[in-house]
Amino acid sequence: MQKFIITGGCRLSGELTLQGSKNSALPIMAAALLGEGESVLRNCPTLTDVYSASRILSCLGCKCSISDGNAVIDPCGASGSEIPEELMREMRSSIMFMGAILGRTGECTFSVPGGCELGPRPIDMHLAALRKLGADISDCGGRIHCRIAGGRARGAKINLPFPSVGATENIILCAVCAEGETIVNNAAREPEICDLCSFLRKRGADIKGDGESTIVISGTDKLHGCEHTVMPDRIAGATYLSMVAAAGGEIILKNTCTAEMEPFLSVLEQTGCRIYPAENRIYLRSGARLRAVRDRIRTMPHPGFPTDAQAVLMAALATADGASVFEENIFDCRYRHTAALCKMGADIEVLGKVAVVRGVPKLRGADVEATDLRGGAAMAAAALAAEGTTCLSGISHIDRGYEKFEEAVSSLGGRIRRV
Ligand code: EPU
């Protein structure tokens, strides 16, 4: 089991080019399974989750190769409809292949990935929506079998009870090849959904309204190949900015999706960091001690404050002047990083969905273990700000979502080693 050894206490400084978005690349890879023709994805991040997605595609009969930040996917001849349990377990987001497989073959068998990383992650909304599109769904000993009579989904009106990102993506993936029109009300508005739709439109799909609450999809049986550049990763961006905010110093972040990062940037700015955003780059300088954020930081679906940035911002606010209050409204169990931050000297009190972070003058290095992706990144950010050395284990979580993490941190002058 690999670890990061991080010695904190030095200012960070440098330029960083942001990686492609994990949460955009994964559904786009699933979408490449539909129709015919080769999809070339540029700016595809090199991450363990992307390799897991590639293994799922290969297992379904797709040709998929990844090198130098490009993924090339050819679905010609892909007739598989089953995802083996071990591949489902590799990556929780394997669930988003369900809509695409169903769209392609009219049939799909998979298992629900277990575990409790961020609390229970049910798939009831995914299944209810696929039923509306014509799927019969049965559960046999944990293996879920979906089948559409006649092989082709039928358009439907779907009202989501909550704007779930994954459910919205699964509906789009299944409806894009359906017969007729699908209307999704209360759809998720995350930028990664827009990136998925923009990829599918390049392939010939007819989708309108993405980025808004109602998405209208007119099904087609003709999707062709295309080239697409995966959007920048706004959460990796939030992570590196929080890291520099926490440790002090300056950064020029390049290849950003600045407008999409606004809900995060507007909160970070309240800490007193100087932020100069341009269209596709962000300059941040962090000098004296950060200020606590006065208003409650409520995680909400986009365009609210992103849940994925909650942990990394908390690491920065752990040493701010005053108390900041977080309210986690998306996941039930997304404060697991707080125990590690407290071990490093932070003063954080968790009461249900609320976490009160009272800034302390200094953090100190400790032995801590990442229990999830963003929580692990938060521990690394805290370690860079802390006095002394931190031994961070469980870093396979970090490798799921951050491309060449230690190279990125080292390029800013952070002292980090993988052992
Ligand atoms: N939910 C249900 N039933 C469902 C689906 C979701 O109750 O059928 C609940 C979930 O349990 C959760 C809430 O709805 O409490 C939101 O879940 P959502 O479906 O929106 O999230 P997701 O699709 O599972 C994606 C990202 C997450 C990100 C969330 C919220 C990917 C691969 N994952 O997850 O990213 O936190 O949206 O923005 O896109 C991460 O990158 O670290 C990460 C966890």
XYZ file of C-alpha atoms and ligand atoms in Angstrom, residues 22-24 26-27 49 92-93 95-96 117-127 162-169 188 190 192 234-235 300-302 306-308 329-332 334 372-374 400, ligand 1:
93
model
C -13.010 12.880 -14.162
C -16.737 13.351 -13.717
C -17.048 14.423 -17.314
C -16.503 8.841 -17.212
C -20.035 9.423 -18.579
C -11.237 5.401 -12.563
C -18.730 3.135 -7.873
C -19.567 5.207 -10.954
C -23.455 2.463 -12.551
C -23.558 5.077 -15.308
C -17.761 5.867 1.147
C -20.028 8.896 1.402
C -23.005 7.212 3.060
C -25.653 5.181 1.285
C -25.725 5.810 -2.455
C -29.006 4.302 -3.626
C -29.876 3.976 -7.321
C -33.654 4.117 -6.968
C -33.961 7.231 -9.150
C -31.867 5.626 -11.911
C -34.049 2.509 -11.893
C -33.900 15.337 -6.721
C -31.519 16.612 -9.421
C -29.250 13.562 -9.255
C -26.193 13.878 -11.504
C -25.866 10.150 -12.184
C -29.592 9.596 -12.767
C -29.724 12.536 -15.202
C -26.740 11.075 -17.072
C -29.120 18.085 -12.646
C -23.811 20.332 -13.415
C -20.283 17.879 -16.653
C -13.382 22.198 -11.708
C -12.959 20.110 -8.535
C -26.092 22.287 -3.044
C -26.604 20.985 -6.566
C -24.999 23.213 -9.223
C -20.151 21.895 -4.825
C -20.111 19.057 -2.298
C -16.894 17.813 -3.914
C -26.776 18.738 1.936
C -25.855 16.225 -0.780
C -24.332 13.185 0.949
C -25.143 11.760 4.403
C -19.220 13.297 3.861
C -12.402 8.838 0.164
C -11.136 10.846 -2.807
C -11.866 14.446 -1.804
C -8.908 7.760 -8.613
N -29.445 9.608 -4.736
C -30.515 8.805 -4.376
N -31.013 7.937 -5.306
C -30.481 7.847 -6.566
C -29.391 8.655 -6.925
C -28.881 9.540 -5.976
O -31.012 8.876 -3.267
O -30.987 7.020 -7.352
C -28.895 10.547 -3.744
C -27.450 10.193 -3.381
O -27.392 9.191 -2.393
C -26.914 11.529 -2.902
C -27.651 12.530 -3.792
O -28.792 11.836 -4.308
O -27.277 11.726 -1.566
C -26.827 13.083 -4.940
O -26.317 12.036 -5.730
P -25.993 12.187 -7.265
O -26.702 11.112 -7.980
O -26.226 13.600 -7.712
O -24.427 11.923 -7.287
P -23.628 10.861 -8.157
O -24.087 10.903 -9.548
O -23.556 9.574 -7.446
C -21.821 12.609 -8.901
C -20.338 12.697 -8.846
C -19.899 12.902 -7.408
C -20.533 14.186 -6.898
C -22.053 14.115 -7.048
C -22.769 15.402 -6.648
C -19.556 11.379 -10.692
C -18.858 10.164 -11.158
N -19.741 11.488 -9.374
O -22.174 11.490 -8.080
O -18.497 13.057 -7.424
O -20.208 14.374 -5.543
O -22.404 13.824 -8.413
O -22.298 16.475 -7.384
O -19.900 12.247 -11.475
C -16.303 12.892 -6.578
O -15.897 13.254 -7.696
O -15.546 12.814 -5.584
C -17.705 12.548 -6.418
C -18.161 11.850 -5.373
